[in-house]
Amino acid sequence: MSGVAAAIVFVIAWIIAALIPPVQSPDEHSHLARVYLLSAGEVSVNGSPAQGPGGYVDAALPKFFDAYLKTVAVRYDARLDAAQQAEVRALRWSGERAFQPLHGAGFYFPAVYLPQVAAFALGRAIDLSVFHTYWLARLFCIAVCVGLVAAAMRIARPPPAAMAVLLLPMSVFQALSPTIDGLTMALTLLALACCQRLVPAREGRSEGAERGLFMAMCLCCVLVCTTRLHMLPLLALPLFAAWRRRSGREGLAGMVTLAAVGGWLAFAMATAVDTRVDKGAGAAQILAFYLRDPLAFVEVVRRSVADPQLGRFYADSFIGVLAWLDTRLPSPAYPALWLGLALLVVVSAFLRDRVPDGGWRALLVFCGLASGLMVFLALLVSWTPHPASTVQGVQGRYFLGPALLLAWAAGTPQAVAGWRRGAWLLAVGAFAVASLGALVVTLAARYA
């Protein structure tokens, strides 16, 4: 993607983002509370047994959250009137502290919040209001997401199916919020592009450039896997690339990546606390139970997927059930976008290399399926009372990362030129118009 194209994408994204009021993504307020603490130099999440996990943020921040959480987020037809909007815009950083619950976000590796932390630090340093600091964080987050996708496309053009996953209303909505969903999706895309470029090894490439690609892939894997537990299979990419390239040094770097992720997860699981659900057993106990009896895990997943209500919710919320799971797209959009996604899988297979790399694609299929299963395992361990009949808390958007791996497995040539380039642009452009059109219509109806 050229610089001009990236700038156009950024402008379109910013225009659509302007339709979405603050604090409309699930747990957005918890993410932003974590961002504030990180910008103040507080890495760990504390709290107490009575209050639960959380931290002391500027007293103006909970007021900002409540202005939207108690109105727009809970009532479909609620809007802030002129007086309320003026009051929110007038909120300034006070220097006083108030406790803010921080459920779920304490588990994530701090580095993934770097764009939002930079915005909060800058906003406070130049004395922006809370409202304008918030929008600065969204600006930085969107800019980094677009930059990462542009970088990935310059390294290796993704197949149309992978672009379709990124363009789904659910993906775009989350990318336009100052959470980490868009960042982790963009980082996953960049990791895939780096691995696609490195495998197979070819003579004549710059050793320094290849080393940079490999280290970028490792860094992306660390950032994704320390914030998205179900994406742990992504760690196979550096090891696979090192094996195919017969590089002991890269193999060692892959093992260091694996150890770094394992170290953070061990620390996070030992220190992170989430008191929202009484599971009846500890996470380690539940995990041990299903490791001893994997058929019990398979049965719980089968019942969850086979349940008509849950299965429909998984499918719809993968395409897009927006905001706090209360904002649906127009009914025809769901089958239309599923059909479009299926067609782009076919187009991706048609445009791929004539001599496909079976090992590379088999790895992606394995990683995608394993990541999808780990969605259920992660929610069984962290969110579902034990013993379970079905898995609770699963949302379709959790499968966007696994779907990106599977979509990339549909295949893409190293360089798309001539008629292939035209077919790629036509397929992706048509899907983008349909998906973004459904998103804009939905947001206008919900928030206008």
Short mmCIF file of C-alpha atoms in Angstrom, two decimals:
data_model
loop_
_atom_site.label_atom_id
_atom_site.label_comp_id
_atom_site.label_asym_id
_atom_site.label_seq_id
_atom_site.Cartn_x
_atom_site.Cartn_y
_atom_site.Cartn_z
CA MET A 1 0.00 0.00 0.00
CA SER A 2 1.42 3.36 -1.03
CA GLY A 3 1.64 6.34 1.27
CA VAL A 4 -1.19 8.06 -0.61
CA ALA A 5 -3.44 5.01 -0.33
CA ALA A 6 -2.68 4.73 3.39
CA ALA A 7 -3.55 8.40 3.87
CA ILE A 8 -6.88 7.90 2.06
CA VAL A 9 -7.67 4.87 4.21
CA PHE A 10 -6.84 6.85 7.34
CA VAL A 11 -9.15 9.73 6.34
CA ILE A 12 -12.02 7.30 5.61
CA ALA A 13 -11.43 5.55 8.93
CA TRP A 14 -11.43 8.84 10.82
CA ILE A 15 -14.68 9.95 9.18
CA ILE A 16 -16.38 6.69 10.19
CA ALA A 17 -14.86 6.91 13.69
CA ALA A 18 -16.48 10.30 14.13
CA LEU A 19 -19.86 8.56 14.02
CA ILE A 20 -19.04 6.49 17.12
CA PRO A 21 -19.28 8.21 20.53
CA PRO A 22 -16.73 7.40 23.23
CA VAL A 23 -16.81 4.24 25.34
CA GLN A 24 -18.93 2.19 22.92
CA SER A 25 -16.63 -0.83 22.59
CA PRO A 26 -16.98 -3.56 25.25
CA ASP A 27 -14.63 -2.92 28.19
CA GLU A 28 -13.28 0.21 26.52
CA HIS A 29 -13.33 2.04 29.86
CA SER A 30 -11.18 -0.68 31.47
CA HIS A 31 -8.65 -0.44 28.66
CA LEU A 32 -8.49 3.34 28.98
CA ALA A 33 -8.10 3.15 32.75
CA ARG A 34 -5.13 0.85 32.15
CA VAL A 35 -3.79 3.35 29.61
CA TYR A 36 -4.02 6.16 32.14
CA LEU A 37 -2.15 4.11 34.77
CA LEU A 38 0.58 3.23 32.27
CA SER A 39 0.92 6.87 31.22
CA ALA A 40 1.39 7.70 34.91
CA GLY A 41 4.15 5.08 35.20
CA GLU A 42 2.05 2.46 37.01
CA VAL A 43 2.60 -0.88 35.26
CA SER A 44 0.96 -3.27 37.71
CA VAL A 45 -2.77 -3.45 38.43
CA ASN A 46 -3.58 -3.42 42.12
CA GLY A 47 -6.92 -3.17 43.93
CA SER A 48 -8.29 -4.95 46.96
CA PRO A 49 -10.52 -7.94 47.78
CA ALA A 50 -13.40 -5.54 48.48
CA GLN A 51 -12.98 -3.35 45.41
CA GLY A 52 -11.60 -5.93 43.01
CA PRO A 53 -8.80 -5.26 40.49
CA GLY A 54 -8.29 -1.64 39.52
CA GLY A 55 -6.28 1.45 40.16
CA TYR A 56 -6.46 5.10 41.11
CA VAL A 57 -6.91 7.24 38.02
CA ASP A 58 -7.54 10.96 37.65
CA ALA A 59 -10.97 11.71 39.14
CA ALA A 60 -12.15 13.26 35.87
CA LEU A 61 -11.77 10.00 33.95
CA PRO A 62 -14.57 8.01 35.70
CA LYS A 63 -16.86 11.03 35.21
CA PHE A 64 -16.06 10.94 31.51
CA PHE A 65 -16.81 7.21 31.35
CA ASP A 66 -20.07 7.50 33.28
CA ALA A 67 -21.39 10.21 30.98
CA TYR A 68 -21.54 7.61 28.19
CA LEU A 69 -21.84 4.32 30.10
CA LYS A 70 -25.03 5.47 31.85
CA THR A 71 -26.67 6.84 28.71
CA VAL A 72 -25.61 5.88 25.18
CA ALA A 73 -24.09 2.54 26.13
CA VAL A 74 -27.15 1.19 27.92
CA ARG A 75 -30.08 2.66 25.98
CA TYR A 76 -30.33 2.40 22.22
CA ASP A 77 -32.21 5.68 21.87
CA ALA A 78 -30.24 7.65 24.49
CA ARG A 79 -28.25 10.72 23.47
CA LEU A 80 -26.31 13.35 25.39
CA ASP A 81 -28.15 16.66 25.25
CA ALA A 82 -26.33 19.94 24.66
CA ALA A 83 -25.79 20.60 28.37
CA GLN A 84 -24.39 17.13 28.98
CA GLN A 85 -22.09 17.40 25.98
CA ALA A 86 -20.78 20.75 27.22
CA GLU A 87 -20.19 19.29 30.66
CA VAL A 88 -18.24 16.33 29.25
CA ARG A 89 -16.14 18.53 26.98
CA ALA A 90 -15.31 20.80 29.94
CA LEU A 91 -13.79 18.00 32.03
CA ARG A 92 -10.13 18.74 32.78
CA TRP A 93 -7.43 16.62 34.34
CA SER A 94 -7.83 17.44 38.02
CA GLY A 95 -4.77 15.86 39.62
CA GLU A 96 -7.02 14.13 42.14
CA ARG A 97 -7.35 10.36 42.15
CA ALA A 98 -10.40 8.09 42.25
CA PHE A 99 -10.58 4.30 42.19
CA GLN A 100 -11.57 2.79 38.83
CA PRO A 101 -12.34 -0.94 38.47
CA LEU A 102 -10.15 -2.53 35.85
CA HIS A 103 -11.56 -5.91 34.94
CA GLY A 104 -9.82 -8.00 32.31
CA ALA A 105 -7.27 -5.45 31.04
CA GLY A 106 -4.67 -6.13 33.75
CA PHE A 107 -3.68 -9.37 31.99
CA TYR A 108 -2.36 -7.68 28.86
CA PHE A 109 1.30 -6.89 28.16
CA PRO A 110 1.71 -3.10 28.55
CA ALA A 111 3.60 -2.50 25.29
CA VAL A 112 0.50 -3.12 23.17
CA TYR A 113 -1.01 0.07 24.63
CA LEU A 114 1.87 2.25 23.43
CA PRO A 115 -0.16 4.42 20.97
CA GLN A 116 -2.86 5.17 23.54
CA VAL A 117 -0.33 5.74 26.32
CA ALA A 118 1.57 8.21 24.12
CA ALA A 119 -1.68 10.09 23.44
CA PHE A 120 -2.65 10.25 27.11
CA ALA A 121 0.82 11.39 28.13
CA LEU A 122 0.82 14.08 25.43
CA GLY A 123 -2.72 15.20 26.21
CA ARG A 124 -1.96 15.67 29.87
CA ALA A 125 1.39 17.35 29.12
CA ILE A 126 -0.17 20.02 26.91
CA ASP A 127 -3.26 20.33 29.11
CA LEU A 128 -5.87 19.00 26.71
CA SER A 129 -9.29 18.27 28.14
CA VAL A 130 -10.20 14.67 28.94
CA PHE A 131 -12.52 14.66 25.92
CA HIS A 132 -9.82 15.81 23.49
CA THR A 133 -7.23 13.50 25.04
CA TYR A 134 -9.62 10.62 24.42
CA TRP A 135 -9.98 11.53 20.75
CA LEU A 136 -6.22 11.96 20.47
CA ALA A 137 -5.87 8.37 21.71
CA ARG A 138 -8.30 7.19 19.03
CA LEU A 139 -6.39 9.17 16.41
CA PHE A 140 -3.07 7.59 17.41
CA CYS A 141 -4.61 4.11 17.57
CA ILE A 142 -6.20 4.36 14.12
CA ALA A 143 -3.01 5.81 12.63
CA VAL A 144 -0.90 2.94 13.99
CA CYS A 145 -3.42 0.35 12.77
CA VAL A 146 -3.39 1.82 9.26
CA GLY A 147 0.40 2.06 9.34
CA LEU A 148 0.80 -1.59 10.35
CA VAL A 149 -1.59 -2.78 7.64
CA ALA A 150 0.19 -0.61 5.05
CA ALA A 151 3.55 -2.04 6.13
CA ALA A 152 2.21 -5.59 5.89
CA MET A 153 0.87 -4.97 2.38
CA ARG A 154 4.22 -3.60 1.23
CA ILE A 155 5.94 -6.76 2.47
CA ALA A 156 3.47 -9.29 1.01
CA ARG A 157 0.06 -8.54 -0.43
CA PRO A 158 -2.58 -10.40 1.63
CA PRO A 159 -5.08 -12.64 -0.18
CA PRO A 160 -8.52 -11.10 -0.75
CA ALA A 161 -10.02 -13.37 1.92
CA ALA A 162 -7.65 -11.94 4.54
CA MET A 163 -8.57 -8.39 3.53
CA ALA A 164 -12.24 -9.35 3.82
CA VAL A 165 -11.72 -10.42 7.44
CA LEU A 166 -10.08 -7.06 8.17
CA LEU A 167 -12.94 -5.21 6.45
CA LEU A 168 -15.80 -6.93 8.29
CA PRO A 169 -17.96 -4.44 10.21
CA MET A 170 -16.92 -6.07 13.49
CA SER A 171 -13.21 -5.73 12.66
CA VAL A 172 -13.53 -2.11 11.54
CA PHE A 173 -15.67 -1.06 14.50
CA GLN A 174 -13.15 -2.46 16.96
CA ALA A 175 -10.21 -0.94 15.07
CA LEU A 176 -11.83 2.49 15.36
CA SER A 177 -11.99 2.27 19.16
CA PRO A 178 -8.99 2.96 21.41
CA THR A 179 -8.82 -0.65 22.62
CA ILE A 180 -6.36 -3.30 21.43
CA ASP A 181 -8.49 -5.35 19.03
CA GLY A 182 -7.51 -3.42 15.92
CA LEU A 183 -3.86 -3.30 16.94
CA THR A 184 -3.63 -7.05 17.52
CA MET A 185 -5.33 -7.79 14.19
CA ALA A 186 -2.92 -5.47 12.36
CA LEU A 187 0.05 -7.02 14.18
CA THR A 188 -1.17 -10.50 13.22
CA LEU A 189 -1.37 -9.39 9.58
CA LEU A 190 2.17 -8.01 9.76
CA ALA A 191 3.50 -11.24 11.29
CA LEU A 192 1.88 -13.24 8.47
CA ALA A 193 3.30 -10.92 5.81
CA CYS A 194 6.81 -11.22 7.26
CA CYS A 195 6.59 -15.00 7.38
CA GLN A 196 5.17 -15.14 3.84
CA ARG A 197 8.16 -13.12 2.63
CA LEU A 198 10.72 -15.21 4.51
CA VAL A 199 9.39 -18.64 3.53
CA PRO A 200 10.90 -20.00 1.41
CA ALA A 201 14.41 -18.56 1.68
CA ARG A 202 15.76 -17.14 -1.57
CA GLU A 203 19.22 -16.18 -2.67
CA GLY A 204 20.04 -12.59 -3.43
CA ARG A 205 18.13 -11.07 -0.55
CA SER A 206 19.75 -8.66 1.83
CA GLU A 207 20.74 -10.46 5.02
CA GLY A 208 20.03 -7.34 7.05
CA ALA A 209 16.56 -6.95 5.53
CA GLU A 210 15.72 -10.58 6.23
CA ARG A 211 16.94 -10.28 9.80
CA GLY A 212 14.75 -7.21 10.22
CA LEU A 213 11.71 -9.08 8.87
CA PHE A 214 12.33 -11.99 11.21
CA MET A 215 12.70 -9.79 14.27
CA ALA A 216 9.59 -7.83 13.31
CA MET A 217 7.68 -11.11 13.06
CA CYS A 218 8.93 -12.18 16.51
CA LEU A 219 7.96 -8.82 18.03
CA CYS A 220 4.47 -9.03 16.50
CA CYS A 221 4.05 -12.54 17.89
CA VAL A 222 5.04 -11.38 21.38
CA LEU A 223 2.61 -8.46 21.33
CA VAL A 224 -0.28 -10.55 20.01
CA CYS A 225 0.24 -13.65 22.14
CA THR A 226 0.69 -11.72 25.41
CA THR A 227 -2.66 -10.00 24.88
CA ARG A 228 -4.69 -12.61 23.02
CA LEU A 229 -4.24 -15.96 24.74
CA HIS A 230 -6.12 -17.87 22.05
CA MET A 231 -3.56 -16.69 19.47
CA LEU A 232 -0.71 -18.66 21.08
CA PRO A 233 -0.44 -20.96 18.01
CA LEU A 234 0.94 -17.91 16.17
CA LEU A 235 4.22 -18.64 17.96
CA ALA A 236 4.74 -21.47 15.48
CA LEU A 237 5.51 -18.93 12.73
CA PRO A 238 9.05 -17.94 13.84
CA LEU A 239 9.95 -21.56 14.55
CA PHE A 240 8.62 -22.69 11.18
CA ALA A 241 10.45 -19.92 9.33
CA ALA A 242 13.72 -20.74 11.13
CA TRP A 243 13.33 -24.44 10.30
CA ARG A 244 12.58 -23.82 6.62
CA ARG A 245 15.51 -21.43 6.35
CA ARG A 246 17.82 -23.80 8.23
CA SER A 247 18.91 -20.97 10.51
CA GLY A 248 20.07 -21.84 14.01
CA ARG A 249 20.24 -18.17 14.96
CA GLU A 250 16.63 -17.59 13.93
CA GLY A 251 15.64 -20.79 15.71
CA LEU A 252 17.17 -19.42 18.88
CA ALA A 253 15.29 -16.13 18.38
CA GLY A 254 12.08 -18.12 17.98
CA MET A 255 12.73 -19.95 21.24
CA VAL A 256 13.44 -16.65 23.01
CA THR A 257 10.11 -15.36 21.66
CA LEU A 258 8.38 -18.45 23.03
CA ALA A 259 10.08 -18.02 26.42
CA ALA A 260 9.20 -14.31 26.59
CA VAL A 261 5.51 -15.02 25.98
CA GLY A 262 5.54 -17.90 28.46
CA GLY A 263 7.20 -15.74 31.10
CA TRP A 264 4.65 -12.95 30.77
CA LEU A 265 1.70 -15.34 30.81
CA ALA A 266 3.00 -17.03 33.94
CA PHE A 267 3.40 -13.65 35.63
CA ALA A 268 -0.01 -12.41 34.46
CA MET A 269 -1.87 -15.55 35.53
CA ALA A 270 -0.25 -15.36 38.95
CA THR A 271 -1.06 -11.69 39.53
CA ALA A 272 -4.16 -10.80 37.46
CA VAL A 273 -7.49 -11.04 39.27
CA ASP A 274 -11.01 -10.96 37.80
CA THR A 275 -13.82 -11.10 40.35
CA ARG A 276 -16.73 -10.72 37.92
CA VAL A 277 -17.50 -14.45 37.74
CA ASP A 278 -17.51 -17.06 40.50
CA LYS A 279 -16.23 -20.08 38.58
CA GLY A 280 -16.30 -22.48 41.52
CA ALA A 281 -12.65 -23.44 40.93
CA GLY A 282 -9.37 -21.79 40.12
CA ALA A 283 -8.15 -21.33 36.55
CA ALA A 284 -5.32 -23.84 37.06
CA GLN A 285 -7.75 -26.43 38.43
CA ILE A 286 -10.14 -26.02 35.51
CA LEU A 287 -7.32 -26.21 32.99
CA ALA A 288 -5.94 -29.36 34.64
CA PHE A 289 -9.41 -30.93 34.54
CA TYR A 290 -9.75 -30.52 30.78
CA LEU A 291 -6.15 -31.57 30.14
CA ARG A 292 -6.85 -34.81 32.00
CA ASP A 293 -10.13 -35.32 30.14
CA PRO A 294 -9.89 -33.72 26.68
CA LEU A 295 -13.08 -35.49 25.55
CA ALA A 296 -14.97 -33.45 28.14
CA PHE A 297 -13.60 -30.30 26.49
CA VAL A 298 -14.65 -31.55 23.05
CA GLU A 299 -18.15 -32.26 24.33
CA VAL A 300 -18.56 -28.81 25.90
CA VAL A 301 -17.44 -27.18 22.65
CA ARG A 302 -19.79 -29.41 20.63
CA ARG A 303 -22.75 -28.48 22.79
CA SER A 304 -21.87 -24.79 22.57
CA VAL A 305 -21.60 -24.76 18.78
CA ALA A 306 -24.68 -26.97 18.33
CA ASP A 307 -26.83 -24.77 20.54
CA PRO A 308 -29.05 -22.84 18.05
CA GLN A 309 -29.01 -19.59 19.99
CA LEU A 310 -25.28 -19.64 20.71
CA GLY A 311 -24.38 -20.76 17.20
CA ARG A 312 -26.41 -17.93 15.67
CA PHE A 313 -24.80 -15.44 18.03
CA TYR A 314 -21.29 -16.65 17.12
CA ALA A 315 -22.03 -16.28 13.41
CA ASP A 316 -23.68 -12.86 13.66
CA SER A 317 -21.21 -11.34 16.11
CA PHE A 318 -18.34 -12.50 13.86
CA ILE A 319 -19.77 -10.33 11.07
CA GLY A 320 -20.84 -7.57 13.44
CA VAL A 321 -22.96 -7.10 16.53
CA LEU A 322 -21.62 -3.72 17.53
CA ALA A 323 -21.26 -1.52 20.59
CA TRP A 324 -22.15 -3.30 23.83
CA LEU A 325 -23.64 -6.20 21.82
CA ASP A 326 -26.88 -4.26 21.30
CA THR A 327 -26.41 -2.91 17.78
CA ARG A 328 -27.12 -5.24 14.88
CA LEU A 329 -26.51 -4.65 11.19
CA PRO A 330 -29.45 -4.66 8.75
CA SER A 331 -30.68 -8.26 8.56
CA PRO A 332 -29.70 -8.82 4.89
CA ALA A 333 -26.09 -7.82 5.68
CA TYR A 334 -25.32 -11.04 7.55
CA PRO A 335 -25.96 -13.58 4.76
CA ALA A 336 -24.62 -11.15 2.15
CA LEU A 337 -21.29 -10.65 3.93
CA TRP A 338 -20.94 -14.36 4.71
CA LEU A 339 -21.48 -15.05 1.00
CA GLY A 340 -18.99 -12.34 0.06
CA LEU A 341 -16.42 -13.80 2.44
CA ALA A 342 -16.89 -17.27 0.92
CA LEU A 343 -16.52 -15.87 -2.61
CA LEU A 344 -13.29 -14.10 -1.66
CA VAL A 345 -11.90 -17.39 -0.31
CA VAL A 346 -12.53 -18.84 -3.78
CA VAL A 347 -10.93 -15.81 -5.45
CA SER A 348 -7.92 -16.12 -3.13
CA ALA A 349 -7.45 -19.76 -4.10
CA PHE A 350 -7.72 -18.83 -7.78
CA LEU A 351 -5.08 -16.09 -7.50
CA ARG A 352 -2.55 -18.03 -5.45
CA ASP A 353 0.78 -19.47 -6.59
CA ARG A 354 0.59 -22.13 -9.26
CA VAL A 355 2.98 -24.23 -7.17
CA PRO A 356 1.53 -23.86 -3.67
CA ASP A 357 3.68 -24.21 -0.57
CA GLY A 358 1.73 -27.02 1.07
CA GLY A 359 3.70 -26.96 4.31
CA TRP A 360 3.20 -23.23 4.86
CA ARG A 361 -0.52 -23.40 4.20
CA ALA A 362 -0.94 -26.53 6.31
CA LEU A 363 0.73 -24.69 9.19
CA LEU A 364 -1.68 -21.77 8.83
CA VAL A 365 -4.71 -24.06 8.77
CA PHE A 366 -3.47 -25.86 11.87
CA CYS A 367 -2.77 -22.58 13.69
CA GLY A 368 -6.14 -21.13 12.70
CA LEU A 369 -8.10 -24.17 13.87
CA ALA A 370 -6.06 -24.46 17.07
CA SER A 371 -6.61 -20.76 17.80
CA GLY A 372 -10.34 -21.19 17.31
CA LEU A 373 -10.43 -24.06 19.81
CA MET A 374 -8.36 -22.02 22.24
CA VAL A 375 -11.08 -19.35 22.25
CA PHE A 376 -13.34 -21.90 23.93
CA LEU A 377 -10.59 -23.14 26.25
CA ALA A 378 -9.69 -19.61 27.36
CA LEU A 379 -13.32 -18.78 28.18
CA LEU A 380 -13.81 -22.11 29.95
CA VAL A 381 -10.87 -21.34 32.22
CA SER A 382 -11.54 -17.64 32.78
CA TRP A 383 -15.30 -17.02 32.45
CA THR A 384 -17.39 -20.19 32.75
CA PRO A 385 -18.57 -21.69 36.06
CA HIS A 386 -17.17 -25.19 36.54
CA PRO A 387 -18.34 -27.81 35.66
CA ALA A 388 -19.74 -26.48 32.40
CA SER A 389 -22.37 -27.65 29.96
CA THR A 390 -21.62 -24.85 27.44
CA VAL A 391 -18.91 -22.21 27.23
CA GLN A 392 -20.00 -18.79 28.42
CA GLY A 393 -18.74 -15.41 27.22
CA VAL A 394 -17.72 -16.41 23.69
CA GLN A 395 -18.25 -13.70 21.08
CA GLY A 396 -17.83 -14.00 17.35
CA ARG A 397 -15.20 -11.26 17.28
CA TYR A 398 -12.85 -13.54 19.20
CA PHE A 399 -12.61 -15.68 16.05
CA LEU A 400 -11.41 -12.84 13.82
CA GLY A 401 -7.75 -13.61 14.56
CA PRO A 402 -8.10 -17.34 13.82
CA ALA A 403 -10.09 -16.47 10.70
CA LEU A 404 -7.26 -14.23 9.50
CA LEU A 405 -4.87 -17.20 9.70
CA LEU A 406 -7.27 -19.43 7.79
CA ALA A 407 -7.94 -16.72 5.21
CA TRP A 408 -4.23 -16.27 4.56
CA ALA A 409 -3.97 -20.03 4.00
CA ALA A 410 -6.20 -19.55 0.95
CA GLY A 411 -2.97 -18.36 -0.63
CA THR A 412 -1.46 -15.42 -2.39
CA PRO A 413 1.38 -15.01 -4.89
CA GLN A 414 4.47 -13.17 -3.77
CA ALA A 415 3.68 -10.39 -6.25
CA VAL A 416 0.27 -9.51 -7.67
CA ALA A 417 0.58 -7.89 -11.10
CA GLY A 418 -1.31 -7.55 -14.36
CA TRP A 419 -4.79 -9.05 -14.45
CA ARG A 420 -4.25 -10.60 -11.02
CA ARG A 421 -3.81 -7.12 -9.54
CA GLY A 422 -7.02 -5.97 -11.19
CA ALA A 423 -8.92 -9.00 -9.90
CA TRP A 424 -7.53 -8.43 -6.39
CA LEU A 425 -8.57 -4.77 -6.39
CA LEU A 426 -12.02 -5.53 -7.79
CA ALA A 427 -12.75 -8.30 -5.26
CA VAL A 428 -11.47 -6.40 -2.24
CA GLY A 429 -13.04 -3.11 -3.37
CA ALA A 430 -16.48 -4.64 -3.87
CA PHE A 431 -16.39 -6.30 -0.46
CA ALA A 432 -15.18 -3.07 1.17
CA VAL A 433 -18.08 -1.09 -0.30
CA ALA A 434 -20.63 -3.66 0.91
CA SER A 435 -19.13 -4.07 4.38
CA LEU A 436 -18.41 -0.42 5.10
CA GLY A 437 -21.78 0.56 3.68
CA ALA A 438 -23.54 -1.76 6.14
CA LEU A 439 -21.38 -0.38 8.96
CA VAL A 440 -22.08 3.28 8.19
CA VAL A 441 -25.83 2.70 7.84
CA THR A 442 -25.84 0.92 11.20
CA LEU A 443 -23.82 3.59 12.99
CA ALA A 444 -25.96 6.39 11.56
CA ALA A 445 -29.12 4.67 12.78
CA ARG A 446 -27.63 3.95 16.20
CA TYR A 447 -25.90 7.21 17.05
CA ALA A 448 -27.20 9.96 14.75
#
